[in-house]
Amino acid sequence: MTMSSSRPRESDAVAEVVVRADVPMTRLKQKHLLGIADLSPEEIVLILDTATAMQEIAHRPIKKVPTLRGRTVVNLFFEPSTRTRTSFEVAEKRLSADTLNVAIATSSVVKGETLVDTALNLEAMSPDMIVMRHASSGACHLLSRICKSKIINAGDGMHEHPTQALLDAFTIRSHKGRLGGLKVAIVGDLLHSRVLRSNVLLLTKLGADVWLCGPPTLVPPGIERLGVTVTSNVETAVADADVIMMLRIQLERMQGAFFPSLREYFQVFGMTEERVRLARPDAIIMHPGPMNRGVEIASEVADGASSVILEQVANGVAVRMAVLYLLAGGVEHETAA
Amino acid sequence: MPVVMDADRIQRSLTRIAHEIVERNSAIDEIAIVGIRERGVPLARRLAKRLHEITGHQVPTGALDITLYRDDLMRHAVGPQPVVRSTDILFNIDDRLILLVDDVLYTGRTIRAALDALIDFGRPKAIQLAVLIDRGHRELPIKADYVGKNVPTSRRESVQVRLEEVDGHDDVLIQTAGE
């Protein structure tokens, strides 16, 4: 039988809010959110469920709860970002955290300071969490080893972008009610995409049938080993799909010619209305943004009735609030480190 | 394990509270009921049903999750953390009389959190508190307006309210730690 306090601690001299027997308690296992790779399916579902509760706050007259009052969150963005940075900032403010935005163009990084030095200097001001985006894969892992603050990965190089995958999963679940058994077609620049890696890890963990499609030059070798089907035929990929997820052609990360021209890319892989008709009638169209209209997606599709692209942005705030809340509370078990 | 209230006793207490609410508040059309998750919500619905039976008036009913307003959330770096549930208050609380409902009143900290949460939804004309059990040991100056039963307890004990809608049956038990 459940007791009123499920985990008594000896140090608790003061009686606190009664831990209610009817409220399930749970936490993430890790101190940081570095990637989907570290999360169990149960932890992913916990984040999505928490985000569902957070959604309602956006519709209140006062869109703010006091949960993270007195906590400081540093947003450290070494790469340009509109959506992710503003989304984190809104999420932090809705939870009443103090936010600090470090814009790299105006910081000492341009004077030659290293990532580690920048982080250690920010850490000296004792923030509770650092949200970081960096062009190098693994930059957040590096930071998590040297910083006391909790690190949230907002995109590291071509590695992972966990909150994007979580908000994508949240959006899919809110339309389809589930993730398991759905056919999800992901089309575009697979090679340079951290969104792809995080999404593949998450969707396969929760049992979706994931199909990847892109020019062979933009398919990371060995990606099939993650339990996905790869095709270079976009019609095969989207046939009877429940979800079509488009990825941006990341010209800024391309050194060399991966395909003849953007025009030809659109003809072979672009998401047009004809191709969308091959998917299930209730299929949803997603794009993590920023979109290149007329390159990976036709404007009619991006703005069409099946498009949930702007919903993804709105859901991003709720999902990031959930992540901030769950990480702020601490870890379930003390680890040696 | 002593049973403090059985199903019949719970039903009768709620009926009595509903009559007290009607007696104390002449403008029944101003009342809205907000239950505190988890077990305050079914109690709120039952009270709304009784108020409807007594007055013929449909009283709007909502659900409030206080997790994000708790004062002990970030106090421990290690240990479990409560799950955030949804708050559903689909009516305007401005200038209404809000009847806040919970199962057990203990330290008063849950009610403090609920009051803070409610104020973020607007400016009610007044807030009244109804609880099924008042077990004492208040740590804040908070008092219930309607009480199903006063149950003197020690801090070592825990009061468990079980309701049909959540647990499959109605009763209230007292448990001693380690039992």
Coordinates of C-alpha atoms in Angstrom, one line a residue:
Chain A
M1 CA 0.0 0.0 0.0
T2 CA 1.3 3.5 -0.9
M3 CA 2.3 5.6 2.0
S4 CA 1.9 9.3 2.1
S5 CA 5.6 9.8 1.7
S6 CA 7.0 7.2 -0.8
R7 CA 10.6 8.0 -0.2
P8 CA 11.3 9.2 3.4
R9 CA 14.5 11.1 3.9
E10 CA 16.1 11.3 7.3
S11 CA 17.2 14.9 6.8
D12 CA 13.5 16.0 6.5
A13 CA 13.1 17.7 9.8
V14 CA 10.5 20.2 8.5
A15 CA 7.2 18.8 7.3
E16 CA 6.6 19.9 3.8
V17 CA 3.7 19.8 1.5
V18 CA 2.3 16.4 2.1
V19 CA 3.4 14.1 -0.6
R20 CA 0.0 12.8 -1.6
A21 CA -0.5 9.1 -1.9
D22 CA -2.5 9.6 -5.1
V23 CA 0.1 11.6 -7.0
P24 CA 2.6 9.4 -8.9
M25 CA 6.1 10.6 -8.5
T26 CA 8.8 10.3 -11.1
R27 CA 11.9 11.9 -12.5
L28 CA 14.3 11.7 -15.3
K29 CA 17.3 9.5 -14.7
Q30 CA 19.9 11.9 -16.0
K31 CA 20.9 15.3 -14.8
H32 CA 21.2 16.6 -18.4
L33 CA 19.3 16.3 -21.6
L34 CA 22.1 15.7 -24.1
G35 CA 20.2 13.5 -26.6
I36 CA 17.3 11.1 -27.2
A37 CA 19.9 8.3 -27.1
D38 CA 20.0 8.6 -23.2
L39 CA 16.2 8.4 -22.7
S40 CA 14.1 5.3 -22.1
P41 CA 10.7 5.0 -23.8
E42 CA 9.1 5.6 -20.3
E43 CA 11.1 8.9 -19.9
I44 CA 10.0 10.1 -23.3
V45 CA 6.4 9.4 -22.5
L46 CA 6.8 11.2 -19.1
I47 CA 8.1 14.3 -21.0
L48 CA 5.2 14.2 -23.5
D49 CA 2.7 13.7 -20.7
T50 CA 4.1 16.6 -18.7
A51 CA 4.1 18.7 -21.9
T52 CA 0.4 18.0 -22.3
A53 CA -0.3 19.5 -18.9
M54 CA 2.0 22.5 -19.7
Q55 CA 0.0 23.3 -22.9
E56 CA -2.9 24.8 -21.0
I57 CA -0.7 27.5 -19.5
A58 CA -0.5 29.2 -22.9
H59 CA -4.3 29.8 -22.8
R60 CA -4.5 31.5 -19.4
P61 CA -4.9 35.2 -18.9
I62 CA -1.6 35.1 -16.9
K63 CA 0.7 32.8 -18.9
K64 CA 3.1 32.2 -16.1
V65 CA 3.6 29.8 -13.2
P66 CA 6.0 30.3 -10.3
T67 CA 7.8 26.9 -10.6
L68 CA 11.3 28.0 -11.5
R69 CA 11.3 31.3 -9.5
G70 CA 14.8 32.2 -8.5
R71 CA 16.4 29.8 -11.0
T72 CA 18.8 31.1 -13.7
V73 CA 18.9 29.6 -17.1
V74 CA 21.6 30.7 -19.6
N75 CA 20.8 30.4 -23.3
L76 CA 24.1 29.9 -25.0
F77 CA 23.7 29.9 -28.8
F78 CA 26.8 29.5 -30.9
E79 CA 24.8 29.1 -34.1
P80 CA 22.0 31.2 -35.5
S81 CA 18.5 30.2 -34.3
T82 CA 15.1 31.9 -34.2
R83 CA 12.7 29.2 -33.3
T84 CA 14.6 27.2 -30.8
R85 CA 16.1 30.1 -28.9
T86 CA 12.9 32.1 -28.6
S87 CA 11.0 28.9 -27.8
F88 CA 13.3 28.1 -24.9
E89 CA 13.2 31.7 -23.7
V90 CA 9.4 31.7 -23.7
A91 CA 9.3 28.4 -21.9
E92 CA 11.8 29.6 -19.3
K93 CA 9.8 32.8 -18.7
R94 CA 6.5 31.0 -18.5
L95 CA 8.0 29.0 -15.6
S96 CA 9.3 32.2 -14.0
A97 CA 13.0 31.4 -14.4
D98 CA 15.5 34.3 -14.9
T99 CA 16.9 34.0 -18.4
L100 CA 20.2 35.2 -19.7
N101 CA 20.8 35.2 -23.5
V102 CA 24.4 35.1 -24.6
A103 CA 24.6 36.1 -28.2
I104 CA 27.8 34.9 -29.5
A105 CA 28.3 37.7 -32.1
T106 CA 28.6 40.2 -29.2
S107 CA 30.5 37.9 -26.8
S108 CA 34.2 37.2 -26.1
V109 CA 34.0 34.2 -28.4
V110 CA 34.8 36.5 -31.3
K111 CA 37.9 37.5 -29.3
G112 CA 39.1 33.9 -29.4
E113 CA 37.8 32.5 -26.1
T114 CA 37.3 28.7 -26.1
L115 CA 34.0 27.0 -25.5
V116 CA 35.3 25.6 -22.2
D117 CA 36.5 29.0 -21.0
T118 CA 33.2 30.7 -22.0
A119 CA 31.2 28.0 -20.2
L120 CA 33.4 28.2 -17.0
N121 CA 33.1 31.9 -16.9
L122 CA 29.3 31.8 -17.2
E123 CA 29.3 29.0 -14.6
A124 CA 31.1 31.3 -12.2
M125 CA 27.8 33.3 -12.1
S126 CA 26.1 30.0 -10.9
P127 CA 23.3 29.5 -13.3
D128 CA 21.1 26.4 -12.7
M129 CA 20.8 25.3 -16.3
I130 CA 22.6 26.0 -19.6
V131 CA 20.8 25.6 -22.9
M132 CA 23.4 25.3 -25.6
R133 CA 23.5 25.2 -29.3
H134 CA 26.9 24.6 -31.0
A135 CA 28.1 23.8 -34.4
S136 CA 30.3 20.9 -33.2
S137 CA 28.8 17.5 -32.5
G138 CA 29.4 16.5 -28.8
A139 CA 29.9 20.1 -27.6
C140 CA 27.1 19.6 -25.0
H141 CA 28.6 16.4 -23.8
L142 CA 31.9 18.2 -23.3
L143 CA 30.2 20.9 -21.3
S144 CA 28.2 18.4 -19.2
R145 CA 31.5 16.9 -18.0
I146 CA 33.1 20.2 -16.9
C147 CA 30.0 22.2 -15.7
K148 CA 28.0 21.8 -12.5
S149 CA 24.9 23.3 -14.2
K150 CA 22.4 21.1 -15.9
I151 CA 23.0 21.1 -19.7
I152 CA 20.2 21.0 -22.3
N153 CA 21.2 20.3 -25.8
A154 CA 19.5 22.7 -28.2
G155 CA 21.3 21.2 -31.2
D156 CA 24.9 20.1 -31.5
G157 CA 26.5 20.0 -35.0
M158 CA 25.2 17.0 -36.9
H159 CA 24.5 14.9 -33.8
E160 CA 21.3 15.5 -31.9
H161 CA 18.5 18.0 -31.3
P162 CA 16.5 16.3 -28.6
T163 CA 13.8 18.9 -27.9
Q164 CA 13.0 19.1 -31.6
A165 CA 12.4 15.3 -31.7
L166 CA 10.3 15.5 -28.5
L167 CA 8.1 18.3 -29.9
D168 CA 7.7 16.4 -33.2
A169 CA 6.6 13.3 -31.2
F170 CA 4.3 15.4 -29.2
T171 CA 2.7 16.9 -32.3
I172 CA 2.3 13.4 -33.9
R173 CA 0.8 12.0 -30.7
S174 CA -1.7 14.9 -30.4
H175 CA -3.0 14.1 -33.9
K176 CA -2.7 10.3 -34.0
G177 CA -3.1 9.5 -30.3
R178 CA 0.0 7.2 -30.5
L179 CA 3.4 6.7 -32.1
G180 CA 3.6 3.0 -32.2
G181 CA 2.7 1.4 -35.5
L182 CA 2.6 4.7 -37.5
K183 CA 4.4 5.0 -40.8
V184 CA 6.6 8.0 -40.6
A185 CA 8.4 9.1 -43.8
I186 CA 11.3 11.5 -43.3
V187 CA 12.4 13.1 -46.6
G188 CA 15.4 15.5 -47.3
D189 CA 19.0 16.1 -46.3
L190 CA 19.5 13.1 -44.0
L191 CA 23.3 13.5 -43.7
H192 CA 23.6 16.9 -42.1
S193 CA 20.5 16.7 -40.0
R194 CA 20.6 16.4 -36.2
V195 CA 16.8 16.6 -36.2
L196 CA 16.8 13.4 -38.2
R197 CA 19.1 11.5 -35.8
S198 CA 17.1 12.5 -32.7
N199 CA 13.8 11.7 -34.5
V200 CA 15.0 8.3 -35.7
L201 CA 16.1 7.4 -32.2
L202 CA 12.9 8.6 -30.6
L203 CA 10.4 7.2 -33.2
T204 CA 12.1 3.7 -33.2
K205 CA 12.2 3.6 -29.4
L206 CA 8.4 4.2 -29.4
G207 CA 7.7 1.6 -32.1
A208 CA 7.0 3.7 -35.2
D209 CA 7.8 2.4 -38.7
V210 CA 10.3 4.9 -40.0
W211 CA 11.1 5.4 -43.7
L212 CA 14.0 7.7 -44.8
C213 CA 14.3 9.1 -48.2
G214 CA 16.9 11.4 -49.8
P215 CA 19.5 11.6 -52.5
P216 CA 22.1 8.7 -51.9
T217 CA 24.8 11.3 -51.4
L218 CA 22.8 12.7 -48.5
V219 CA 22.1 9.4 -46.7
P220 CA 24.5 8.7 -43.8
P221 CA 26.1 5.3 -44.3
G222 CA 24.8 2.6 -42.0
I223 CA 21.7 4.5 -40.9
E224 CA 19.6 1.3 -41.6
R225 CA 21.2 -0.2 -38.5
L226 CA 19.0 2.1 -36.4
G227 CA 16.0 0.1 -37.5
V228 CA 14.7 2.2 -40.4
T229 CA 14.0 1.6 -44.1
V230 CA 15.9 3.7 -46.5
T231 CA 14.8 4.4 -50.1
S232 CA 15.7 7.0 -52.7
N233 CA 12.2 6.8 -54.2
V234 CA 10.1 9.5 -52.5
E235 CA 6.8 7.9 -53.8
T236 CA 7.7 4.6 -52.0
A237 CA 8.6 6.5 -48.8
V238 CA 5.3 8.5 -48.6
A239 CA 3.0 5.7 -49.8
D240 CA 0.3 5.2 -47.1
A241 CA 2.4 7.2 -44.6
D242 CA 0.6 8.6 -41.5
V243 CA 3.3 11.3 -41.1
I244 CA 5.5 13.1 -43.6
M245 CA 8.4 14.9 -42.1
M246 CA 10.4 17.2 -44.4
L247 CA 14.0 18.1 -43.7
R248 CA 15.7 21.3 -44.8
I249 CA 18.5 21.1 -47.4
Q250 CA 21.3 22.5 -45.3
L251 CA 23.4 24.4 -47.8
E252 CA 25.5 26.0 -45.1
R253 CA 26.8 22.6 -44.0
M254 CA 27.5 21.3 -47.5
Q255 CA 31.0 21.4 -48.9
G256 CA 30.9 19.9 -52.3
A257 CA 28.1 19.0 -54.8
F258 CA 25.6 16.6 -53.3
F259 CA 23.1 17.0 -56.1
P260 CA 23.0 18.8 -59.4
S261 CA 20.7 21.8 -58.6
L262 CA 18.0 22.9 -56.1
R263 CA 15.6 22.8 -59.0
E264 CA 16.4 19.2 -59.8
Y265 CA 16.2 18.3 -56.1
F266 CA 12.7 19.7 -55.9
Q267 CA 11.7 17.7 -59.0
V268 CA 13.0 14.4 -57.5
F269 CA 12.4 14.8 -53.8
G270 CA 10.3 18.0 -53.2
M271 CA 7.0 17.5 -51.4
T272 CA 4.3 18.3 -53.8
E273 CA 0.5 18.0 -53.6
E274 CA 0.6 14.9 -55.9
R275 CA 3.1 13.2 -53.7
V276 CA 1.1 14.0 -50.5
R277 CA -1.9 12.3 -52.1
L278 CA 0.0 9.0 -52.0
A279 CA 0.0 9.1 -48.2
R280 CA -3.0 8.3 -46.0
P281 CA -5.8 10.8 -46.4
D282 CA -5.4 11.9 -42.7
A283 CA -1.6 12.2 -43.0
I284 CA 0.1 15.2 -41.4
I285 CA 2.9 17.2 -42.9
M286 CA 5.7 18.4 -40.7
H287 CA 8.9 20.5 -41.1
P288 CA 11.2 21.5 -38.3
G289 CA 11.9 24.9 -40.0
P290 CA 13.3 27.0 -41.3
M291 CA 11.6 26.0 -44.6
N292 CA 13.1 26.4 -48.1
R293 CA 9.9 26.8 -50.1
G294 CA 10.2 25.4 -53.5
V295 CA 13.3 23.4 -52.6
E296 CA 12.1 20.6 -50.2
I297 CA 8.5 21.6 -49.9
A298 CA 5.9 23.2 -52.2
S299 CA 4.2 26.3 -50.8
E300 CA 0.8 24.7 -51.3
V301 CA 1.8 21.8 -49.1
A302 CA 3.5 24.0 -46.4
D303 CA 0.3 26.1 -46.1
G304 CA -2.2 23.3 -46.8
A305 CA -4.8 21.8 -44.5
S306 CA -2.6 18.8 -43.6
S307 CA 0.4 21.0 -42.6
V308 CA 1.0 21.1 -38.8
I309 CA 4.2 23.2 -39.1
L310 CA 3.0 26.1 -37.0
E311 CA 1.5 23.8 -34.5
Q312 CA 5.0 22.3 -34.1
V313 CA 6.3 25.7 -33.1
A314 CA 3.5 26.2 -30.5
N315 CA 4.1 22.7 -29.1
G316 CA 7.8 23.4 -28.8
V317 CA 7.1 25.8 -25.9
A318 CA 5.1 23.2 -23.9
V319 CA 7.7 20.5 -24.6
R320 CA 10.6 22.7 -23.5
M321 CA 8.7 23.7 -20.3
A322 CA 8.3 20.0 -19.6
V323 CA 12.0 19.4 -20.0
L324 CA 13.0 22.4 -17.9
Y325 CA 10.5 21.3 -15.1
L326 CA 11.7 17.7 -15.1
L327 CA 15.4 18.6 -15.1
A328 CA 15.1 21.3 -12.5
G329 CA 13.7 18.9 -10.0
G330 CA 16.8 16.8 -9.9
V331 CA 17.6 13.2 -10.5
E332 CA 15.9 10.1 -9.2
H333 CA 18.9 8.4 -7.8
E334 CA 22.3 9.8 -6.7
T335 CA 25.0 8.6 -9.0
A336 CA 28.7 8.2 -8.1
A337 CA 29.9 11.0 -10.3
Chain B
M1 CA -6.4 -0.3 9.7
P2 CA -9.2 1.8 11.0
V3 CA -12.0 2.9 8.6
V4 CA -12.9 6.5 9.5
M5 CA -15.7 6.9 6.9
D6 CA -17.6 4.3 4.8
A7 CA -19.3 4.9 1.5
D8 CA -22.6 5.8 3.1
R9 CA -21.0 8.3 5.5
I10 CA -19.2 10.0 2.7
Q11 CA -22.4 10.4 0.7
R12 CA -24.2 11.9 3.6
S13 CA -21.4 14.3 4.4
L14 CA -21.4 15.6 0.9
T15 CA -25.2 16.0 0.9
R16 CA -24.9 18.0 4.2
I17 CA -22.1 20.1 2.7
A18 CA -24.2 20.9 -0.3
H19 CA -27.1 22.1 1.9
E20 CA -24.7 24.2 3.9
I21 CA -23.4 25.8 0.7
V22 CA -26.9 26.7 -0.4
E23 CA -27.7 28.0 3.0
R24 CA -24.7 30.2 3.2
N25 CA -24.7 31.6 -0.4
S26 CA -27.9 33.2 -1.7
A27 CA -26.6 33.7 -5.2
I28 CA -26.2 30.1 -6.4
D29 CA -25.7 31.3 -10.0
E30 CA -22.5 32.9 -9.0
I31 CA -20.9 29.7 -7.7
A32 CA -18.4 27.6 -9.6
I33 CA -16.6 24.6 -8.2
V34 CA -12.9 23.8 -8.6
G35 CA -11.6 20.4 -7.5
I36 CA -7.9 20.0 -6.6
R37 CA -6.4 17.0 -8.4
E38 CA -6.6 14.1 -7.9
R39 CA -9.4 13.3 -5.5
G40 CA -10.8 16.8 -5.1
V41 CA -12.1 16.6 -8.7
P42 CA -14.6 13.7 -8.3
L43 CA -15.7 15.3 -5.0
A44 CA -16.3 18.6 -6.8
R45 CA -18.4 16.8 -9.4
R46 CA -20.5 15.1 -6.7
L47 CA -21.1 18.4 -5.0
A48 CA -22.1 20.0 -8.3
K49 CA -24.6 17.1 -8.9
R50 CA -26.1 17.6 -5.4
L51 CA -26.3 21.4 -5.9
H52 CA -28.1 20.7 -9.1
E53 CA -30.6 18.4 -7.4
I54 CA -31.2 20.9 -4.6
T55 CA -31.4 24.1 -6.6
G56 CA -31.9 23.1 -10.2
H57 CA -28.9 25.0 -11.1
Q58 CA -26.0 23.6 -13.2
V59 CA -22.8 24.7 -11.4
P60 CA -19.7 24.9 -13.6
T61 CA -17.0 22.6 -12.4
G62 CA -13.2 22.6 -13.1
A63 CA -10.0 20.8 -12.1
L64 CA -6.9 22.3 -10.8
D65 CA -3.4 20.8 -10.6
I66 CA -1.2 22.6 -8.1
T67 CA 2.1 20.8 -8.9
L68 CA 3.7 23.9 -10.5
Y69 CA 2.8 26.0 -7.5
R70 CA 4.2 23.7 -4.8
D71 CA 6.7 25.2 -2.3
D72 CA 8.8 22.1 -2.0
L73 CA 9.4 21.2 -5.6
M74 CA 13.0 22.2 -5.9
R75 CA 14.1 21.5 -2.4
H76 CA 15.7 18.2 -3.0
A77 CA 18.3 17.4 -5.6
V78 CA 17.5 13.7 -5.3
G79 CA 14.2 11.9 -5.0
P80 CA 11.0 11.5 -6.9
Q81 CA 9.1 14.5 -8.3
P82 CA 5.4 14.8 -8.8
V83 CA 3.9 14.4 -12.2
V84 CA 2.3 17.6 -13.6
R85 CA -1.4 17.0 -14.6
S86 CA -3.6 19.2 -16.6
T87 CA -5.7 22.0 -15.2
D88 CA -9.1 22.4 -16.8
I89 CA -11.0 25.6 -15.8
L90 CA -13.1 26.3 -18.8
F91 CA -15.0 29.2 -17.3
N92 CA -14.1 32.7 -16.4
I93 CA -13.6 32.9 -12.6
D94 CA -13.8 36.7 -12.5
D95 CA -16.4 37.9 -9.9
R96 CA -17.5 34.3 -9.2
L97 CA -17.7 32.6 -5.9
I98 CA -15.2 29.8 -6.2
L99 CA -15.7 26.7 -4.1
L100 CA -12.4 25.0 -3.8
V101 CA -12.7 21.3 -3.0
D102 CA -10.1 18.8 -1.8
D103 CA -10.2 15.4 0.0
V104 CA -7.9 16.0 3.0
L105 CA -6.9 19.3 4.7
Y106 CA -3.6 18.8 6.5
T107 CA -0.7 21.4 6.6
G108 CA -2.6 23.9 4.4
R109 CA 0.2 24.1 1.9
T110 CA -1.7 22.5 -0.9
I111 CA -4.5 25.0 -0.4
R112 CA -2.0 27.9 -0.3
A113 CA -0.7 26.6 -3.7
A114 CA -4.2 26.3 -5.0
L115 CA -5.1 29.9 -4.0
D116 CA -2.0 31.2 -5.8
A117 CA -3.0 29.1 -8.9
L118 CA -6.6 30.3 -8.9
I119 CA -5.5 34.0 -8.7
D120 CA -3.6 33.5 -11.9
F121 CA -6.9 32.7 -13.6
G122 CA -8.6 35.9 -12.6
R123 CA -10.1 37.7 -9.7
P124 CA -12.9 35.7 -8.0
K125 CA -15.4 37.6 -5.8
A126 CA -14.6 35.1 -3.0
I127 CA -13.1 31.7 -2.5
Q128 CA -14.5 29.1 0.0
L129 CA -13.0 25.8 0.9
A130 CA -14.7 22.5 1.3
V131 CA -12.9 19.3 2.4
L132 CA -14.0 15.8 3.1
I133 CA -11.5 15.3 6.0
D134 CA -9.8 17.9 8.2
R135 CA -6.9 16.1 10.0
G136 CA -5.4 19.1 11.8
H137 CA -1.7 20.0 12.0
R138 CA -2.0 23.3 10.0
E139 CA 1.3 25.1 9.2
L140 CA -0.4 28.0 7.5
P141 CA -3.4 30.2 8.6
I142 CA -5.9 28.3 6.5
K143 CA -9.4 27.1 7.6
A144 CA -12.0 25.2 5.7
D145 CA -15.6 26.6 5.3
Y146 CA -17.2 23.2 5.0
V147 CA -15.8 20.0 6.5
G148 CA -17.1 16.4 6.0
K149 CA -15.4 15.1 9.2
N150 CA -12.8 16.3 11.6
V151 CA -10.3 13.5 12.2
P152 CA -7.7 14.1 14.9
T153 CA -4.5 12.4 13.8
S154 CA -0.8 12.2 14.6
R155 CA 1.8 13.3 12.1
R156 CA 3.0 9.7 11.9
E157 CA -0.4 8.6 10.5
S158 CA -1.6 9.1 7.0
V159 CA -5.2 9.5 5.9
Q160 CA -6.2 7.8 2.7
V161 CA -9.4 8.8 0.9
R162 CA -10.5 6.3 -1.7
L163 CA -13.3 7.3 -4.1
E164 CA -15.3 5.2 -6.6
E165 CA -14.2 7.3 -9.6
V166 CA -10.5 6.8 -8.9
D167 CA -10.2 3.7 -6.7
G168 CA -13.3 1.7 -7.5
H169 CA -15.0 2.2 -4.1
D170 CA -15.6 4.9 -1.4
D171 CA -14.0 4.9 2.1
V172 CA -11.5 6.8 4.3
L173 CA -8.7 4.9 6.2
I174 CA -6.1 5.9 8.7
Q175 CA -2.7 4.3 8.3
T176 CA 0.3 4.4 10.7
A177 CA 3.7 4.7 9.2
G178 CA 5.5 1.4 8.9
E179 CA 2.2 -0.5 8.9

